Structure formats: C-alpha cells, structure tokens
mmCIF file of C-alpha atoms in Angstrom:
data_model
loop_
_atom_site.group_PDB
_atom_site.id
_atom_site.type_symbol
_atom_site.label_atom_id
_atom_site.label_comp_id
_atom_site.label_asym_id
_atom_site.label_seq_id
_atom_site.Cartn_x
_atom_site.Cartn_y
_atom_site.Cartn_z
ATOM 1 C CA UNK Q 18 139.238 130.534 165.928
ATOM 2 C CA UNK Q 19 141.499 128.035 163.989
ATOM 3 C CA UNK Q 20 140.966 125.164 166.219
ATOM 4 C CA UNK Q 21 136.904 125.688 166.324
ATOM 5 C CA UNK Q 22 137.287 125.849 162.473
ATOM 6 C CA UNK Q 23 139.338 122.665 162.270
ATOM 7 C CA UNK Q 24 137.001 120.843 165.111
ATOM 8 C CA UNK Q 25 133.896 121.829 163.251
ATOM 9 C CA UNK Q 26 134.926 120.372 160.143
ATOM 10 C CA UNK Q 27 135.971 117.064 161.662
ATOM 11 C CA UNK Q 28 132.647 116.822 163.189
ATOM 12 C CA UNK Q 29 130.815 117.920 159.940
ATOM 13 C CA UNK Q 30 132.820 114.778 158.626
ATOM 14 C CA UNK Q 31 131.410 112.429 161.250
ATOM 15 C CA UNK Q 32 127.643 113.500 161.105
ATOM 16 C CA UNK Q 33 126.608 111.332 158.184
ATOM 17 C CA UNK Q 34 128.027 108.605 159.785
ATOM 18 C CA UNK Q 35 126.503 108.990 163.080
ATOM 19 C CA UNK Q 36 123.087 109.790 161.688
ATOM 20 C CA UNK Q 37 123.042 106.886 158.856
ATOM 21 C CA UNK Q 38 120.406 104.303 160.071
ATOM 22 C CA UNK Q 39 119.020 101.509 158.180
ATOM 23 C CA UNK Q 40 115.427 100.314 157.795
ATOM 24 C CA UNK Q 41 113.045 97.827 158.900
ATOM 25 C CA UNK Q 42 111.294 96.215 155.719
ATOM 26 C CA UNK Q 43 108.830 93.843 155.806
ATOM 27 C CA UNK Q 44 108.029 92.225 152.005
ATOM 28 C CA UNK Q 45 104.954 90.031 151.421
ATOM 29 C CA UNK Q 46 105.707 87.420 148.784
ATOM 30 C CA UNK Q 47 102.553 85.288 150.388
ATOM 31 C CA UNK Q 48 99.605 84.723 148.112
ATOM 32 C CA UNK Q 49 97.104 86.142 150.691
ATOM 33 C CA UNK Q 50 97.092 89.721 151.958
ATOM 34 C CA UNK Q 51 98.875 90.851 155.402
ATOM 35 C CA UNK Q 52 98.431 93.490 157.760
ATOM 36 C CA UNK Q 53 101.086 95.251 159.702
ATOM 37 C CA UNK Q 54 101.056 97.744 162.873
ATOM 38 C CA UNK Q 55 104.579 99.260 164.297
ATOM 39 C CA UNK Q 56 103.904 99.628 167.992
ATOM 40 C CA UNK Q 57 106.138 101.201 170.454
ATOM 41 C CA UNK Q 58 104.564 103.254 173.273
ATOM 42 C CA UNK Q 59 101.537 103.741 171.006
ATOM 43 C CA UNK Q 60 100.115 101.936 168.191
ATOM 44 C CA UNK Q 61 100.763 102.852 164.668
ATOM 45 C CA UNK Q 62 98.022 102.927 162.068
ATOM 46 C CA UNK Q 63 97.587 99.639 160.461
ATOM 47 C CA UNK Q 64 99.194 98.882 156.865
ATOM 48 C CA UNK Q 65 97.953 96.795 154.355
ATOM 49 C CA UNK Q 66 100.232 94.630 152.527
ATOM 50 C CA UNK Q 67 98.943 93.552 149.453
ATOM 51 C CA UNK Q 68 99.471 89.695 148.332
ATOM 52 C CA UNK Q 69 102.603 89.195 145.993
ATOM 53 C CA UNK Q 70 104.876 92.040 146.868
ATOM 54 C CA UNK Q 71 103.183 94.183 149.196
ATOM 55 C CA UNK Q 72 105.925 96.253 151.118
ATOM 56 C CA UNK Q 73 106.452 98.217 154.331
ATOM 57 C CA UNK Q 74 109.201 100.120 155.354
ATOM 58 C CA UNK Q 75 110.399 102.503 158.630
ATOM 59 C CA UNK Q 76 113.706 104.056 159.317
ATOM 60 C CA UNK Q 77 114.944 102.420 162.587
ATOM 61 C CA UNK Q 78 114.476 104.838 165.597
ATOM 62 C CA UNK Q 79 114.072 104.401 168.997
ATOM 63 C CA UNK Q 80 110.833 104.883 171.098
ATOM 64 C CA UNK Q 81 111.178 107.279 173.535
ATOM 65 C CA UNK Q 82 109.309 105.127 176.232
ATOM 66 C CA UNK Q 83 109.356 101.501 175.476
ATOM 67 C CA UNK Q 84 112.777 101.819 173.630
ATOM 68 C CA UNK Q 85 112.021 99.032 171.120
ATOM 69 C CA UNK Q 86 109.424 98.605 168.124
ATOM 70 C CA UNK Q 87 107.521 95.762 167.173
ATOM 71 C CA UNK Q 88 106.225 95.167 163.595
ATOM 72 C CA UNK Q 89 103.027 92.980 164.292
ATOM 73 C CA UNK Q 90 101.734 91.486 161.202
ATOM 74 C CA UNK Q 91 99.017 89.396 161.270
ATOM 75 C CA UNK Q 92 96.633 87.841 158.412
ATOM 76 C CA UNK Q 93 93.068 89.809 159.293
ATOM 77 C CA UNK Q 94 92.279 93.362 158.805
ATOM 78 C CA UNK Q 95 92.178 94.498 162.514
ATOM 79 C CA UNK Q 96 94.049 91.455 163.717
ATOM 80 C CA UNK Q 97 96.480 93.380 166.064
ATOM 81 C CA UNK Q 98 93.072 94.373 168.481
ATOM 82 C CA UNK Q 99 91.122 91.137 167.844
ATOM 83 C CA UNK Q 100 93.597 88.537 169.229
ATOM 84 C CA UNK Q 101 94.793 87.355 165.676
ATOM 85 C CA UNK Q 102 97.639 85.405 165.723
ATOM 86 C CA UNK Q 103 100.709 87.470 164.856
ATOM 87 C CA UNK Q 104 104.309 87.467 164.121
ATOM 88 C CA UNK Q 105 106.621 89.985 165.896
ATOM 89 C CA UNK Q 106 109.337 91.371 164.016
ATOM 90 C CA UNK Q 107 110.961 93.629 167.077
ATOM 91 C CA UNK Q 108 114.037 95.862 166.716
ATOM 92 C CA UNK Q 109 115.931 98.307 169.231
ATOM 93 C CA UNK Q 110 118.471 100.713 167.871
ATOM 94 C CA UNK Q 111 120.642 100.516 171.178
ATOM 95 C CA UNK Q 112 124.461 100.804 172.051
ATOM 96 C CA UNK Q 113 125.415 101.757 168.235
ATOM 97 C CA UNK Q 114 123.976 98.485 167.526
ATOM 98 C CA UNK Q 115 120.262 97.512 165.998
ATOM 99 C CA UNK Q 116 119.237 94.414 167.652
ATOM 100 C CA UNK Q 117 116.389 92.303 165.834
ATOM 101 C CA UNK Q 118 114.235 89.392 166.389
ATOM 102 C CA UNK Q 119 111.081 87.429 165.169
ATOM 103 C CA UNK Q 120 108.627 85.704 167.322
ATOM 104 C CA UNK Q 121 104.834 84.644 167.454
ATOM 105 C CA UNK Q 122 102.241 85.100 169.474
ATOM 106 C CA UNK Q 123 98.768 83.486 169.986
ATOM 107 C CA UNK Q 124 99.708 80.849 167.153
ATOM 108 C CA UNK Q 125 101.686 80.848 164.055
ATOM 109 C CA UNK Q 126 99.861 83.155 161.174
ATOM 110 C CA UNK Q 127 102.312 81.890 158.317
ATOM 111 C CA UNK Q 128 102.455 78.268 159.064
ATOM 112 C CA UNK Q 129 103.498 76.424 157.011
ATOM 113 C CA UNK Q 130 105.100 79.451 154.885
ATOM 114 C CA UNK Q 131 108.725 80.099 155.661
ATOM 115 C CA UNK Q 132 109.867 83.174 156.895
ATOM 116 C CA UNK Q 133 113.190 84.917 156.705
ATOM 117 C CA UNK Q 134 115.023 87.708 158.764
ATOM 118 C CA UNK Q 135 117.700 89.222 156.887
ATOM 119 C CA UNK Q 136 120.172 92.434 157.241
ATOM 120 C CA UNK Q 137 121.388 93.680 154.158
ATOM 121 C CA UNK Q 138 124.965 93.548 155.554
ATOM 122 C CA UNK Q 139 125.874 89.920 154.996
ATOM 123 C CA UNK Q 140 128.156 89.428 157.522
ATOM 124 C CA UNK Q 141 125.466 89.739 160.417
ATOM 125 C CA UNK Q 142 123.144 86.986 161.261
ATOM 126 C CA UNK Q 143 119.750 85.969 159.685
ATOM 127 C CA UNK Q 144 116.896 84.356 160.964
ATOM 128 C CA UNK Q 145 115.113 81.593 158.931
ATOM 129 C CA UNK Q 146 112.139 79.750 160.055
ATOM 130 C CA UNK Q 147 111.512 77.009 157.154
ATOM 131 C CA UNK Q 148 107.696 76.479 158.225
ATOM 132 C CA UNK Q 149 106.816 80.043 159.782
ATOM 133 C CA UNK Q 150 107.000 78.164 163.086
ATOM 134 C CA UNK Q 151 109.574 79.692 165.766
ATOM 135 C CA UNK Q 152 112.647 77.254 166.910
ATOM 136 C CA UNK Q 153 113.288 76.991 170.569
ATOM 137 C CA UNK Q 154 115.917 79.471 172.058
ATOM 138 C CA UNK Q 155 116.628 83.043 171.667
ATOM 139 C CA UNK Q 156 116.045 84.355 168.194
ATOM 140 C CA UNK Q 157 117.525 87.902 168.862
ATOM 141 C CA UNK Q 158 120.338 88.941 167.033
ATOM 142 C CA UNK Q 159 122.248 92.398 166.017
ATOM 143 C CA UNK Q 160 124.036 94.311 163.222
ATOM 144 C CA UNK Q 161 125.434 97.599 162.249
ATOM 145 C CA UNK Q 162 122.787 100.543 162.383
ATOM 146 C CA UNK Q 163 122.904 101.686 159.059
ATOM 147 C CA UNK Q 164 122.222 98.179 157.589
ATOM 148 C CA UNK Q 165 118.295 97.405 156.426
ATOM 149 C CA UNK Q 166 116.740 93.947 157.848
ATOM 150 C CA UNK Q 167 114.160 92.543 156.010
ATOM 151 C CA UNK Q 168 111.762 90.174 157.065
ATOM 152 C CA UNK Q 169 110.314 88.169 153.899
ATOM 153 C CA UNK Q 170 106.715 86.429 154.675
ATOM 154 C CA UNK Q 171 106.652 83.578 152.591
ATOM 155 C CA UNK Q 172 110.362 83.636 151.618
ATOM 156 C CA UNK Q 173 111.719 80.964 149.134
ATOM 157 C CA UNK Q 174 113.295 78.008 150.688
#
C-alpha cells in the first residue's frame, strides 16, 4: 500500500508538466481586418480579427485524423472557401515538441507588411518575413510544447 501512495504522489506531481501546453496566437496589427479558420480534418468557424489589435488564440492540440492544425488567414471574409490568398500558420504537437511553420498559398495576402512567428520561449527559433513574402527553404521550427507561439500580422520591423 505504501508503494501505491508514493507512486500515485509522484504521478500527480508530474501531471501538470505533462498536461501543460501552450497556445497558438494570432495578433492582427494591420490597419485592415483579417479572417481566420482553424483547419484540421475539419474546418472551424471563421474568426474575425479586427484591424489594429484583433486577436485569436487556441490551445495547441493534435487533430485525431490529420495530426496537424493550420490557422488559415485571409484578408477577405469567406476567403478560405473562395480561393483568396492566405497565410497559413501550421502547427503539430508531436514527439514532446510543438512544430510550427508559416507559408502562403494563392499569393501573398499581407505583402508588403511584415509577418513574425515567435515563441514565448526566447531560446526557440522564430520566423520573420520583412515584406510578408516567404523566403526560400524550410520554414519549420520547433519548441517546448508549453511555449506560446504568436503570429503577428503587420509586425514591427
């Protein structure tokens, strides 16, 4: 019985560390509205990010079918479904890490404005596109899963 109590106590002490995950955050600093859908194996409802400070946040999680999640951001209401240019902030909670990347599809919706994808843990790598256009090469980075990772639209230079 003593072993069980010690084991359960140790397990309880570890539980918060195992369960602690960060957030995927998008902040709209642009002087225009943006629209976001969280997409895994299904499409979440469109979120309106108001100009000059609109914000969206979701806990990092795994999609049971696709694994990863993509926050698809356009400058048009309904843009995801009508083929508007989009910026995709994708993440995957896998292997004890949060993997994140940034890409554009169908054009560069935030050009010439800067985009910054930065973890709250300063020891983890960030991405910065000074003109909203993806550079060549892989854009995938990773960090501890308890770190928030924030995409800032129209980020300061």
